[in-house]
Structures are given as C-alpha cells and as structure tokens.
Amino acid sequence: MPTFTPDQLRSLASQCLQAAAVPEEDAVLTARLLVEANLTGHDTHGVRQVPRYVELIRDEAIVPGAPVTVLRETPTTAVLDGHHGLGFVGATRATELAIAKCRETRLSAVGVRNLNHVGRVGAYPEMVAAAGLVGLVYVNAQARGILVKPHGGLAPRMGTNPMGAGFPNPKGWPILLDFATSAVAGNKIRQAHTRGQPTGEGWIVRKDGTPTTNPEDFLEGLAMMLPLGGAQGHKGYALSVMVDLLSGVLAGAGTALAPAKDLNNGTFVICIDPEAFVERARYDRDVEALVDYLHATPTAPGDPPVMLPGEYEAKHRAARLEAGIELEPTVWQDLSACARQLGVALPQPRDAS
Amino acid sequence: MPTFTPDQLRSLASQCLQAAAVPEEDAVLTARLLVEANLTGHDTHGVRQVPRYVELIRDEAIVPGAPVTVLRETPTTAVLDGHHGLGFVGATRATELAIAKCRETRLSAVGVRNLNHVGRVGAYPEMVAAAGLVGLVYVNAQARGILVKPHGGLAPRMGTNPMGAGFPNPKGWPILLDFATSAVAGNKIRQAHTRGQPTGEGWIVRKDGTPTTNPEDFLEGLAMMLPLGGAQGHKGYALSVMVDLLSGVLAGAGTALAPAKDLNNGTFVICIDPEAFVERARYDRDVEALVDYLHATPTAPGDPPVMLPGEYEAKHRAARLEAGIELEPTVWQDLSACARQLGVALPQPRDAS
C-alpha cells in the first residue's frame, strides 16, 4: 500500500484545504490533527476526510476562515461560536481557552457551538494532558448524525455522541479515553462495508428491532445503531443523553432534535488542574503505580498484555512515526483526485504498489 | 410483604445508627439517604444496609462521628478528609461544598477521601440538580471492592467504580445517571443469588475466562465481574480507569491497588452552573424539548415508552410515596434483629403477612 511520511501527508492535506480557501493557519492546524488521527491508528478520522471537507466547503456547509468568537465568558467558563467553520479550529480554540483559564482558576469549562466535524475527539483531551492538566471532552451531533436508537426504543434519536478524557502520565503517553457512546462509531460500520465484512454482533438492528450484521442495512437506512452496553444499553443511552445535555444544551450547539444543515459537533471541554488536589510528585507516583498494576494483570495464554486506555494510540504512534503512514488504495485514489482537481502536487509514496 | 412509610424507616434507621454511637445529625442524614434509595427503587442500597453499617462500626472500620475536614482548598476546588466516618456524611459534605463553591465561581470540583460506603451514588448528583446546577460524580473502590477484570485481562483488578450525573429538568424530576462502570453492580449478583436465580449473560466470568451465570461462582470468589460493554468492554474498562484517576488519585482516596481496611469510596464531585453557559429559560426549553422528543420515540408493540435516565427513580419515588416501602421478609428479619440488639423499638408494618 502507498506509504507516506507524516510531513508529506500534513503538507498535502494543508495545501488541499488552502486551495479550497481555508486560511493557512487553520489549514495547518486541521492537517496536523488529521495526520495525528492516522498516526494514532484512527485512519477513519485521518486524511481520508480531506475530500469530504473540501466538498462541504463547496456546498457552503463549512465556512472556511470563519472566526471563532466569544459569546459569554466568566473567569472559569466560556461559550464560543465557531460560525460554521472547520470543527478542528473551533474545538482547538475552545480547548486552548479552557487550558488557559484552568491555569488561572484551577478548573474551567468551555463550550463551543456552530462548528462542523471535530474529527478524532481524543485530540482535544490529549492537548489538555500535554499541558499537564486533566481534560474531559464531550461532543454531540444533530441532524444527519442521528443514527442511534435510545434503549427501549425503535427509531434512531441520538448521535453517536462521543466522549473523551485525558490524564497526564509520567510514562510519557497520556491516559486517553476516546469513544462513541453507541456500541461502535459509525465509521466502523462503513469500514466493515468497504472491506466486505459483516458488522460485529450488537452493533446495529433493523428498524423493526430484528438483529442484523449486514452493514448495507445500515448504509441504506434500514438499520440503526445500538447504544453502548448490550443488555445494559441503558448505560450507553444515559451517557449519550449526558453528552447531548453538555454539548447540545450547555454549549448551545442544539441537541439531537435541533435541525442542522450538516454536522454541528457541539463540544464541551472541562479542564482540571491536578495540582489543586495533589502534589505533582504524588500524582505521578499514583498514576505510575496504577499503570504498572494494570499491566501486570494475568492474561489468557497467548493473549497480549492488558493495556491502559490511550496505549493503543501511543503504540500506533510510535510504530507509524517509524514505518510511515499507509493509506488504503481507495483512500489514496480519492485523495489524489481531490488534490489534482485543486491543482495541488502529489507527494511520492514510498511504495506505490 | 411488610410495608412501611418512609418516616417509619427513616426513624428506625436513624435510631439504630444513634444506638451504635453515630451522632444524631449524621444518623438522620444517613437514614434519609438510605430511605431515598428505597424510594427510588434501589432497595439494594436502602435500609437493608443498616445492620452492615452497625457491624462495621463495631469492627472499627467505620468511625461514628468522625469529622470531615478540609485538606486543601482554592476558590474552585477542595479536598476533604472523611476520617473513616460514614460515607454518606463525607460525600454529602463534599457535594454541599461543591454546590456552595459553584454558586461563587460557576464551576467547582471537590474530592473526598477516607470515607466508607457512600451508598446510592445518584443521591449526590440529585442534590446538585436540586440546587439548579449540573453535577458529575465519580466514586471508586479499593481493597475488598476489587471484583472487576480489566478488558483483556484474567484477574479482578478494579472496583465497580460507579459514576453519576444530575441535570435540573423543568419536568420536575432530575435527569439522573447512576451506574456501575462494570456490566452490573455487585448487588445485582447478590440479589440474583438471594432469589435463587441465575445472573444475566455477560455479568461474570470464571477466573479461567469461561462464562458462567451461577451467582455462587462469584460469591465464592471463583468468578469475577466484567466491565460494561460486552464485546466493547474496553469502553467500560476505560470509564473505570477514569473514575479511579479522579477519585483514587485526585481525591486521593487511593486507587484500586491501594490497601484499605474496608471500603474507601473516594468521591469526586464536579458542579457546573448552567447559567454560565445559557439563560435558564433557554436551558429549560431545550431540556424539555429533548425529553419530549425522546419520550416520543416509537417502541415495539406492547413495549413501555422510552424513558430518560432518572425516570426510573422518579416513577418509583412517586409510587412508593403513595404505597409505602415494602421490605423483603429476610431484610425485615435482619433489620428487626439488629434493632432489637440495639434496644430500638420496631415500627408496626402496614401488612405483616
């Protein structure tokens, strides 16, 4: 498969976005976060999204260069308006403001509305953890994103409403949560379809409630996603409602039932300074001890060691920084076509087989 | 089954605790929260716990009348020490302090360590929601509470580490999350055993990884609990690690690996003033619209309407305020024996059949 250095892909993504009228600073930021998704093993949220964003810009669903403005502010809180710009920009500004406020007041919460797809949610708690703080992040969806049924219901009513959390870790990589409050993220179903595979059990049901593992049922709108939890789906559903209340109501992005032209990933970021609670040395000692203890959990013969949340991302990042980022042939094809249309030169893959 | 008014049970629980040397104020508070658990349909966390707490006081695992002191404080944050008193007292003081701080600074976080069983976790976000604020609550466990295996592991390493959230709701009852980050709470397995029933599928596995639905396997220490999520158990496991980092590390209660004489429910409470983000009228309108929209979800023929998180509690509360609280005969037997030993007079049940 064609393989690229992170720099090659960052440059390609940034140039495509700039050719589509995104200001340089925003394009560089978005490209960096897209490539981070590839590096951390989340290719579904990586550079493959560039053609989609370019199309959304053409369709005027994303406004390139839209400012991010402050609607309300207190020393500990703020509400921002992304004015329908690239979601990466609005969510990054919200996270940066939350970090800055947290340094002053030990605790902060910032919401941002009117922004498109924020990409890999984990990127934002990762920024918070890199600043030495604890971050909790909640992202909702409306309109086209309504794909998940409430527990006990028989129609889609919720987005996949992901949540994330990041904690500084003396081992070097952050402890990082990043997951949909549905059983799986929608892109996993699309990926199964692309690969000609069935979905996992319990990912989707048909709209009459009968189980299916055929991804086409979902893509054709005949099936809907299940909340996280299986028989305990009331828990995933409850988490999804919580995300919608924080991001849809408090950040003011609009809840599941609000109309939206396209995605409108309301984002709510909480930052906590751990040193308001414990000394850094004790924090580091306690986190390191917990990591070591969980790593030492016995496993079944032949099974890999138990990992901490965030270790998947850390391991992929280390491996791909070394080996480069492989793109699936169809992804490379779409990306090349998009770049050519925009008059952007293509990088030379390491292996164009 | 013997049925009581809430007042009868509050008085009985409070008198038993006072006879076991708990100061009146703490006994009244604990009795009120125990009866709230019965009222809201969580009998496992209700007055049936009184004999256990009395025993823990005798064993010096709970120190009656222990003060709750402030270890660290900033305008937005605090860390409290419960000095191994009743968990209800420490967790309530932490929640009250978080509410008071949030009124000043729009956002607050308070952790509390060295406290025993905090009971029904939902009680605390409920207090926050009743104050017109949004509450997020995390509770961890160590020592005797280590019953849940990490995803991919083959030994118990985590507590059931519950989390809760409360949101004011113009409908009158709070939107309330309250659940273990394991597939189910331990008391559900104990309840299945008491009733001579098998556990649900996916609640527990034997320590060699083979599935079982025999609650005795768990009670005899031959089985362990699974994290929430089934095939997506990495999500429940991740939530559990998050709870341990907030309550074990930040609140300083000690993580899963910390030794503890008995339960030591580290508790971490975040309060958010919604009016720092949106006007109250808009908050109320948006929440009400979301509730109505989810209520209107189609369901399978014969199925009950979709509920919001917290509605289970609200419906039980309304019904039991009307009909009284039924106690299972064995629970009433144990409670009666405990009261007699302590010289506390028994109330007359409405129906002693």
XYZ file of C-alpha atoms in Angstrom:
706
model
C 0.000 0.000 0.000
C 1.200 3.555 -0.645
C 3.104 4.766 2.400
C 3.891 8.355 3.353
C 5.768 10.288 5.994
C 3.607 12.354 8.366
C 5.166 15.501 6.861
C 4.120 14.503 3.347
C 0.510 13.999 4.419
C 0.399 17.128 6.559
C 1.636 19.153 3.631
C -0.790 17.534 1.188
C -3.820 17.985 3.463
C -2.864 21.563 4.293
C -2.363 22.522 0.633
C -5.679 20.960 -0.406
C -7.510 22.873 2.307
C -5.749 26.121 1.414
C -6.639 25.576 -2.251
C -10.241 25.302 -1.026
C -9.952 28.777 0.562
C -9.054 27.749 4.118
C -6.612 30.289 5.646
C -3.098 28.901 6.140
C -3.193 28.798 9.947
C -6.472 26.862 10.013
C -5.357 24.531 7.232
C -2.082 23.715 9.000
C -3.936 23.029 12.254
C -6.543 20.806 10.598
C -3.896 18.926 8.603
C -1.878 18.319 11.768
C -4.894 16.874 13.602
C -5.911 14.719 10.633
C -2.409 13.219 10.432
C -2.418 12.712 14.216
C -5.517 10.551 13.718
C -3.602 8.435 11.168
C -0.558 8.246 13.430
C -2.601 7.117 16.440
C -4.285 4.329 14.463
C -7.615 6.056 13.770
C -7.424 6.126 9.962
C -11.186 6.615 9.663
C -10.654 10.124 11.089
C -7.430 10.803 9.183
C -6.523 12.408 5.862
C -9.203 10.371 4.098
C -11.592 13.095 5.333
C -9.956 15.855 3.244
C -12.075 15.309 0.106
C -15.205 15.358 2.264
C -14.273 18.647 3.916
C -13.445 20.177 0.526
C -16.871 19.109 -0.690
C -18.546 20.543 2.414
C -16.753 23.844 1.753
C -18.062 23.815 -1.842
C -21.553 23.081 -0.504
C -21.214 26.020 1.919
C -21.781 23.695 4.881
C -18.282 24.593 6.119
C -17.292 28.271 6.004
C -13.514 28.483 5.504
C -11.882 31.106 7.652
C -14.927 31.601 9.849
C -13.849 33.343 13.065
C -14.253 31.768 16.483
C -15.856 34.357 18.739
C -16.621 34.555 22.459
C -20.344 34.706 23.269
C -20.159 34.569 27.065
C -17.298 34.452 29.488
C -16.556 34.239 33.192
C -13.137 33.590 34.789
C -13.879 29.828 34.834
C -16.162 29.382 31.817
C -16.800 30.488 28.255
C -19.113 29.813 25.332
C -17.635 30.174 21.853
C -19.253 30.396 18.439
C -17.439 28.681 15.561
C -19.610 30.370 12.911
C -19.756 27.102 10.937
C -16.038 26.943 10.266
C -13.918 23.793 10.312
C -14.671 21.910 13.528
C -10.988 21.365 14.263
C -10.488 25.114 14.567
C -13.404 25.769 16.903
C -12.681 22.753 19.106
C -8.981 23.624 19.308
C -9.718 27.232 20.284
C -12.157 26.000 22.938
C -9.560 23.582 24.305
C -6.824 26.233 24.310
C -9.074 28.696 26.122
C -10.046 26.030 28.666
C -6.358 25.282 29.295
C -5.535 28.992 29.714
C -8.450 29.526 32.114
C -7.586 26.401 34.090
C -4.065 27.710 34.689
C -5.672 30.771 36.326
C -8.585 29.241 38.216
C -7.590 25.543 38.618
C -10.793 24.439 36.888
C -12.509 25.567 33.692
C -15.238 24.608 31.236
C -15.622 25.914 27.704
C -18.355 25.078 25.231
C -18.353 25.769 21.513
C -21.244 25.712 19.043
C -21.676 26.104 15.291
C -18.736 24.069 14.146
C -18.531 21.195 11.755
C -16.835 17.805 12.279
C -14.216 17.996 15.050
C -12.537 14.793 13.871
C -10.887 12.444 16.355
C -12.258 13.504 19.745
C -9.148 12.211 21.531
C -7.098 15.035 20.029
C -8.592 17.548 22.471
C -8.115 15.735 25.809
C -4.621 14.904 24.500
C -3.891 18.653 24.228
C -5.120 19.123 27.788
C -2.985 16.261 29.108
C 0.055 17.617 27.227
C -0.467 20.852 29.192
C -0.184 18.857 32.441
C -3.928 19.073 33.125
C -6.846 16.629 33.183
C -9.365 17.057 30.379
C -12.911 15.773 29.927
C -14.449 16.333 26.490
C -17.983 15.704 25.190
C -19.124 16.022 21.560
C -22.704 15.737 20.288
C -24.354 15.511 16.886
C -27.649 16.538 15.364
C -29.384 16.269 12.011
C -27.522 13.852 9.707
C -25.789 12.391 12.718
C -28.948 10.886 14.255
C -28.283 7.169 13.868
C -28.556 5.608 17.341
C -31.705 4.307 18.997
C -32.492 5.064 22.639
C -32.524 1.991 24.896
C -36.000 0.500 24.655
C -36.898 2.494 21.544
C -37.326 1.529 17.923
C -36.144 4.567 15.952
C -32.860 6.494 15.755
C -32.942 9.547 18.012
C -29.339 10.229 19.081
C -25.906 10.845 17.595
C -23.003 8.553 18.417
C -22.170 11.332 20.914
C -18.562 10.507 21.767
C -16.705 11.403 24.927
C -13.048 11.639 25.762
C -10.759 12.171 28.722
C -7.044 12.756 29.041
C -4.751 12.428 32.056
C -1.036 13.278 32.174
C 1.005 10.116 32.655
C 4.614 10.028 33.827
C 5.168 7.112 31.401
C 5.204 9.720 28.612
C 1.942 8.949 26.785
C -1.381 10.292 28.102
C -4.024 8.049 29.575
C -6.695 8.747 26.987
C -10.365 7.849 26.666
C -11.993 8.412 23.286
C -15.103 6.532 22.335
C -18.615 6.732 20.950
C -21.421 6.206 23.471
C -23.019 3.975 20.832
C -21.759 0.370 20.671
C -19.308 1.440 17.950
C -18.593 4.575 15.918
C -20.391 4.840 12.569
C -17.114 4.673 10.672
C -16.552 1.111 11.928
C -19.709 0.056 10.130
C -18.652 1.892 6.956
C -15.208 0.257 7.249
C -16.789 -3.218 7.540
C -18.789 -2.439 4.397
C -15.701 -1.260 2.467
C -13.904 -4.455 3.435
C -16.877 -6.649 2.524
C -17.175 -7.896 6.102
C -20.201 -8.271 8.395
C -20.515 -5.910 11.366
C -19.949 -7.241 14.878
C -22.925 -8.640 16.797
C -24.837 -5.952 18.659
C -23.643 -3.017 16.572
C -26.877 -2.448 14.651
C -30.515 -3.658 14.482
C -33.070 -3.292 11.722
C -35.741 -0.677 12.293
C -38.210 -3.418 13.276
C -35.821 -4.432 16.058
C -34.511 -7.633 14.458
C -30.736 -8.132 14.643
C -28.524 -7.808 11.575
C -24.795 -7.821 10.869
C -25.159 -6.583 7.283
C -23.547 -3.132 7.038
C -25.649 -2.418 3.927
C -28.778 -2.438 6.090
C -27.260 0.485 7.970
C -25.946 2.348 4.936
C -29.345 2.059 3.228
C -31.101 3.469 6.281
C -32.831 0.173 7.105
C -30.931 -0.332 10.348
C -29.922 1.819 13.294
C -27.084 1.745 15.787
C -27.366 0.451 19.347
C -26.191 2.316 22.420
C -23.092 1.026 24.228
C -23.745 -1.757 26.707
C -25.666 -4.589 25.006
C -28.192 -5.797 27.605
C -27.023 -2.816 29.685
C -27.762 -0.420 26.815
C -29.496 1.922 29.261
C -25.985 2.928 30.389
C -24.749 3.834 26.902
C -28.012 5.643 26.265
C -27.631 7.574 29.529
C -24.078 8.597 28.587
C -25.376 9.756 25.218
C -28.069 11.908 26.879
C -25.410 13.358 29.201
C -23.233 14.299 26.212
C -26.224 15.895 24.497
C -27.046 17.951 27.596
C -23.461 19.195 27.996
C -22.720 19.843 24.308
C -26.186 20.410 22.881
C -27.734 22.415 25.734
C -24.846 23.977 27.719
C -22.501 24.600 24.764
C -25.681 25.545 22.919
C -24.981 23.569 19.751
C -28.520 22.219 19.752
C -29.493 18.737 20.876
C -30.315 15.670 18.799
C -33.620 17.186 17.749
C -32.223 20.515 16.550
C -32.140 20.987 12.779
C -28.675 21.458 11.260
C -27.513 21.879 7.689
C -24.727 19.346 8.260
C -22.782 18.129 11.251
C -22.668 20.592 14.128
C -20.371 18.912 16.651
C -21.176 20.815 19.821
C -18.139 20.443 22.068
C -17.816 20.840 25.827
C -14.358 20.797 27.432
C -13.666 20.604 31.181
C -10.096 21.145 32.433
C -8.926 20.250 35.930
C -5.550 21.151 37.420
C -4.459 18.010 39.295
C -2.151 20.110 41.484
C -5.197 21.750 43.054
C -5.826 18.275 44.516
C -2.486 16.505 44.949
C 1.182 17.379 44.633
C 2.600 16.545 41.216
C 5.061 14.011 42.667
C 2.273 12.104 44.355
C 0.078 12.314 41.238
C 2.905 10.863 39.158
C 3.638 8.125 41.678
C -0.027 7.094 41.963
C -0.625 7.086 38.205
C 2.546 5.133 37.504
C 1.661 2.559 40.170
C -1.849 2.104 38.725
C -0.449 1.665 35.213
C 2.090 -0.930 36.403
C -0.580 -2.773 38.401
C -2.966 -2.986 35.429
C -0.142 -4.003 33.073
C 0.651 -6.878 35.432
C -2.894 -8.329 35.197
C -2.664 -12.032 34.262
C -3.999 -12.819 30.779
C -5.061 -15.982 28.963
C -2.183 -17.968 27.402
C -1.174 -16.326 24.114
C -3.127 -13.113 24.821
C -1.311 -9.753 24.718
C -0.771 -7.833 27.974
C -3.592 -5.672 29.327
C -3.352 -2.113 28.013
C -4.385 1.201 29.548
C -6.788 3.497 27.675
C -4.561 5.546 25.350
C -1.927 2.876 24.918
C -3.424 1.782 21.592
C -2.830 5.314 20.335
C 0.670 5.543 21.849
C 1.785 2.226 20.328
C 0.421 3.085 16.890
C 2.039 6.494 17.015
C 5.468 5.062 17.800
C 5.158 2.413 15.061
C 3.902 4.768 12.360
C 6.425 7.512 13.110
C 8.953 4.790 12.319
C 7.291 2.970 9.406
C 5.249 5.794 7.875
C 1.512 6.004 7.304
C -0.057 3.515 4.885
C -3.171 4.630 3.052
C -5.691 2.165 1.676
C -5.584 2.264 -2.141
C -9.140 3.673 -2.404
C -8.296 6.396 0.115
C -5.162 7.366 -1.795
C -7.188 7.367 -5.032
C -9.831 9.738 -3.627
C -7.223 11.982 -2.040
C -5.184 12.128 -5.269
C -8.263 13.005 -7.304
C -9.163 15.758 -4.838
C -5.625 17.187 -4.926
C -5.455 17.112 -8.740
C -8.777 18.933 -9.002
C -7.431 21.608 -6.677
C -4.112 21.827 -8.558
C -2.116 20.506 -5.596
C 1.033 18.479 -6.368
C 1.035 14.879 -5.094
C 3.786 13.513 -2.868
C 5.716 10.427 -3.963
C 4.663 7.414 -1.873
C 7.426 5.221 -0.510
C 5.745 2.166 -2.016
C 3.229 2.769 -4.784
C 2.396 -0.918 -5.278
C -44.539 -8.269 52.464
C -44.118 -5.886 55.411
C -44.703 -2.335 54.216
C -43.640 0.887 55.902
C -43.963 4.612 55.485
C -40.737 6.454 54.634
C -40.968 8.166 58.042
C -41.097 4.835 59.873
C -37.971 3.582 58.117
C -36.105 6.876 58.469
C -36.803 6.848 62.184
C -35.825 3.189 62.577
C -32.562 3.566 60.624
C -31.666 6.767 62.436
C -32.322 5.285 65.879
C -30.290 2.158 65.108
C -27.338 4.262 63.955
C -27.606 6.532 67.002
C -27.692 3.479 69.262
C -24.429 2.469 67.544
C -22.862 5.794 68.623
C -23.497 7.808 65.438
C -24.242 11.475 66.306
C -27.858 12.470 65.668
C -27.162 14.790 62.721
C -25.126 12.144 60.858
C -27.640 9.400 61.683
C -30.563 11.475 60.395
C -28.669 12.292 57.180
C -27.671 8.670 56.570
C -31.174 7.384 57.325
C -32.658 9.926 54.914
C -30.335 8.835 52.086
C -30.925 5.123 52.778
C -34.691 5.619 52.598
C -34.251 7.689 49.408
C -32.565 4.625 47.874
C -35.643 2.529 48.781
C -38.000 5.208 47.484
C -36.176 5.487 44.152
C -36.283 1.728 43.591
C -32.710 0.887 44.622
C -33.516 -1.393 47.562
C -30.056 -2.960 47.463
C -28.709 0.381 48.717
C -31.572 1.053 51.139
C -32.251 0.370 54.814
C -31.119 -3.236 54.398
C -27.579 -1.799 54.766
C -28.160 -0.656 58.376
C -27.091 -3.950 60.013
C -23.927 -3.958 57.894
C -23.006 -0.393 58.901
C -23.658 -1.209 62.564
C -21.321 -4.183 62.228
C -18.663 -2.058 60.507
C -18.885 0.406 63.412
C -18.384 -2.468 65.866
C -15.398 -3.638 63.804
C -13.961 -0.097 63.885
C -13.999 0.054 60.079
C -16.444 2.971 60.326
C -15.687 5.645 62.926
C -19.012 7.149 64.076
C -18.889 10.920 64.407
C -15.606 11.264 62.533
C -15.215 14.884 61.413
C -14.964 15.887 57.765
C -12.004 18.233 57.434
C -10.602 20.369 54.615
C -7.118 19.325 53.474
C -6.681 21.746 50.552
C -8.818 24.479 49.144
C -8.925 27.027 46.338
C -11.940 29.154 45.312
C -12.951 26.476 42.766
C -11.673 23.263 44.362
C -11.240 21.401 47.640
C -10.032 18.099 49.015
C -11.780 16.783 52.116
C -10.844 14.028 54.553
C -13.700 11.939 55.957
C -11.515 10.336 58.632
C -13.181 6.961 58.018
C -16.643 8.093 59.075
C -19.905 7.082 57.419
C -19.502 7.585 53.662
C -22.860 9.364 53.400
C -21.582 12.151 55.644
C -18.314 12.734 53.794
C -19.907 12.550 50.346
C -22.731 14.889 51.375
C -20.298 17.460 52.819
C -18.245 17.271 49.600
C -21.354 17.774 47.485
C -22.580 20.667 49.644
C -19.193 22.371 49.443
C -19.079 21.874 45.663
C -22.545 23.451 45.359
C -21.551 26.422 47.539
C -18.338 26.995 45.570
C -20.152 26.649 42.241
C -22.543 29.426 43.247
C -19.494 31.685 43.668
C -17.277 30.602 40.756
C -19.740 28.977 38.285
C -17.718 25.749 38.335
C -16.258 23.666 41.157
C -14.717 20.298 41.926
C -14.414 18.709 45.368
C -12.806 15.396 46.215
C -13.150 13.464 49.459
C -11.090 10.576 50.762
C -11.182 8.240 53.771
C -14.857 7.544 53.855
C -16.757 4.300 53.868
C -19.667 3.251 51.633
C -21.378 6.302 50.115
C -24.497 4.277 49.256
C -26.535 5.108 46.183
C -24.275 7.320 44.072
C -27.267 9.024 42.433
C -28.082 10.771 45.721
C -25.224 13.237 45.211
C -25.865 14.423 41.627
C -29.525 14.625 42.694
C -28.552 17.137 45.415
C -26.651 19.158 42.823
C -29.567 19.136 40.364
C -31.947 20.166 43.170
C -29.717 23.217 43.658
C -30.294 24.134 39.998
C -26.796 23.045 38.952
C -25.310 20.244 36.866
C -23.386 17.598 38.815
C -20.920 14.927 37.706
C -19.924 12.411 40.399
C -17.326 9.623 40.360
C -16.811 7.007 43.108
C -14.017 4.433 43.267
C -13.258 1.408 45.407
C -10.180 -0.382 46.634
C -9.352 -3.496 48.665
C -12.465 -5.619 49.239
C -14.111 -3.861 46.320
C -11.731 -5.247 43.657
C -14.042 -7.539 41.737
C -13.923 -6.450 38.078
C -11.433 -7.637 35.461
C -9.777 -5.207 33.060
C -10.725 -5.733 29.401
C -8.368 -8.377 28.035
C -7.223 -9.471 31.499
C -7.918 -12.576 33.551
C -7.950 -11.374 37.155
C -10.012 -8.819 39.097
C -8.174 -5.502 39.320
C -10.862 -2.778 39.538
C -13.848 -1.780 41.649
C -17.271 -1.429 40.085
C -16.342 2.295 40.096
C -19.731 3.913 39.560
C -20.405 7.306 38.060
C -23.365 9.619 38.233
C -24.634 12.842 36.717
C -27.562 15.084 37.507
C -29.216 17.810 35.406
C -32.085 20.066 36.500
C -35.195 19.284 34.494
C -38.214 21.586 34.174
C -40.392 18.440 34.246
C -39.769 18.327 37.999
C -37.564 15.234 38.323
C -33.837 15.445 37.624
C -32.227 13.780 34.621
C -30.033 11.399 36.545
C -27.252 8.992 35.587
C -26.164 6.480 38.211
C -24.439 3.301 37.203
C -21.502 0.999 37.777
C -18.840 1.003 35.061
C -18.898 -2.795 35.364
C -21.633 -4.620 33.421
C -23.781 -4.569 36.572
C -23.363 -3.561 40.225
C -22.254 -6.305 42.605
C -25.529 -6.155 44.489
C -27.404 -7.350 41.390
C -25.414 -10.581 41.527
C -26.076 -10.937 45.273
C -29.773 -10.257 44.633
C -29.904 -12.991 41.935
C -28.352 -15.370 44.468
C -30.855 -14.454 47.193
C -33.696 -15.054 44.757
C -32.230 -18.349 43.547
C -31.899 -17.009 40.013
C -29.016 -17.145 37.514
C -27.171 -13.932 36.700
C -27.642 -12.293 33.291
C -25.319 -13.310 30.454
C -22.107 -11.293 30.420
C -22.211 -10.213 34.059
C -19.444 -12.513 35.318
C -16.834 -14.995 34.055
C -14.898 -17.673 35.931
C -11.295 -16.839 36.698
C -10.174 -19.060 33.802
C -12.234 -16.873 31.458
C -15.113 -19.322 30.874
C -18.612 -17.828 31.066
C -20.939 -18.584 33.979
C -24.333 -17.373 35.148
C -24.085 -19.022 38.569
C -24.007 -16.266 41.207
C -22.375 -18.716 43.654
C -19.269 -18.771 41.471
C -18.969 -15.042 42.161
C -19.822 -15.213 45.864
C -17.271 -17.993 46.394
C -14.566 -15.943 44.656
C -14.374 -18.293 41.658
C -15.695 -15.693 39.209
C -15.112 -12.026 38.511
C -17.202 -9.215 37.057
C -16.905 -7.924 33.512
C -16.569 -4.263 32.556
C -19.560 -2.546 30.919
C -19.804 -3.031 27.176
C -19.657 -6.735 26.346
C -17.527 -7.000 23.175
C -16.867 -3.265 23.695
C -15.638 -3.904 27.236
C -12.660 -1.647 26.583
C -15.095 1.276 26.976
C -16.369 0.194 30.392
C -12.810 -0.538 31.448
C -11.731 2.926 30.267
C -14.556 4.563 32.248
C -13.474 2.586 35.299
C -9.864 3.789 34.939
C -11.160 7.369 34.569
C -13.164 7.043 37.800
C -10.115 5.629 39.588
C -7.943 8.528 38.406
C -10.472 11.161 39.521
C -11.467 9.574 42.836
C -8.421 7.472 43.669
C -5.674 9.855 42.530
C -7.174 13.393 42.517
C -9.450 12.969 45.553
C -6.552 10.964 46.997
C -8.615 8.026 48.234
C -6.114 5.596 46.774
C -6.602 3.665 43.549
C -7.602 0.056 43.031
C -4.211 -1.145 44.212
C -4.194 0.820 47.473
C -4.715 -1.240 50.614
C -7.824 -0.351 52.648
C -9.258 -1.827 55.819
C -12.739 -1.825 54.290
C -14.462 0.155 51.573
C -12.966 3.582 50.995
C -15.272 5.170 48.431
C -13.179 8.021 47.106
C -15.610 10.560 45.698
C -15.073 13.336 43.169
C -17.848 15.869 42.540
C -17.891 18.431 39.705
C -20.568 21.159 39.725
C -21.393 23.339 36.716
C -23.683 26.365 36.754
C -25.709 26.054 33.542
C -26.429 29.794 33.631
C -22.749 30.475 32.957
C -23.489 28.931 29.553
C -27.137 29.570 28.683
C -30.009 31.553 30.091
C -32.229 29.500 32.393
C -35.271 29.913 30.129
C -33.388 28.536 27.143
C -31.915 25.718 29.248
C -35.398 24.746 30.404
C -36.824 24.943 26.883
C -34.024 22.837 25.375
C -34.159 20.183 28.101
C -37.928 19.912 27.945
C -37.827 19.586 24.148
C -35.205 16.824 24.349
C -37.243 14.938 26.958
C -40.416 15.189 24.862
C -38.547 14.098 21.725
C -37.063 11.019 23.422
C -40.414 10.147 25.040
C -41.970 10.167 21.569
C -39.563 7.504 20.227
C -41.572 4.675 18.633
C -41.362 1.369 20.530
C -42.153 -2.256 19.728
C -45.836 -3.216 20.160
C -46.547 -3.790 23.852
C -43.286 -2.198 25.000
C -43.393 0.664 27.513
C -42.443 4.192 26.350
C -38.781 5.159 26.208
C -37.625 6.685 29.483
C -34.980 9.279 30.237
C -32.172 8.490 32.680
C -33.610 9.290 36.126
C -37.177 8.492 35.207
C -36.928 5.022 36.748
C -36.104 6.735 40.036
C -38.813 9.386 39.649
C -41.535 6.836 38.885
C -40.540 4.579 41.782
C -40.428 7.547 44.124
C -43.942 8.663 43.214
C -45.331 5.124 43.545
C -43.658 4.339 46.860
C -44.512 7.663 48.456
C -48.083 6.575 47.770
C -47.946 2.846 48.525
C -45.174 2.748 51.110
C -41.896 0.827 51.034
C -42.071 -2.978 51.005
C -39.162 -4.828 52.565
C -38.295 -8.390 51.587
C -39.002 -10.686 54.564
C -35.307 -11.566 55.050
C -34.399 -7.878 55.016
C -37.042 -7.081 57.628
C -35.837 -10.030 59.721
C -32.214 -8.824 59.690
C -33.221 -5.236 60.364
C -35.507 -6.281 63.240
C -32.770 -8.395 64.798
C -30.327 -5.500 64.527
C -32.816 -3.072 66.121
C -33.655 -5.457 68.975
C -29.963 -5.969 69.767
C -29.545 -2.201 69.940
C -32.685 -1.765 72.066
C -34.535 0.166 69.344
C -38.331 -0.203 69.167
C -39.711 -1.658 65.935
C -42.344 0.150 63.849
C -45.593 -1.633 63.052
C -45.646 -2.678 59.374
C -48.803 -1.927 57.435
C -49.012 -5.555 56.331
C -47.014 -8.038 58.379
C -48.016 -11.036 56.264
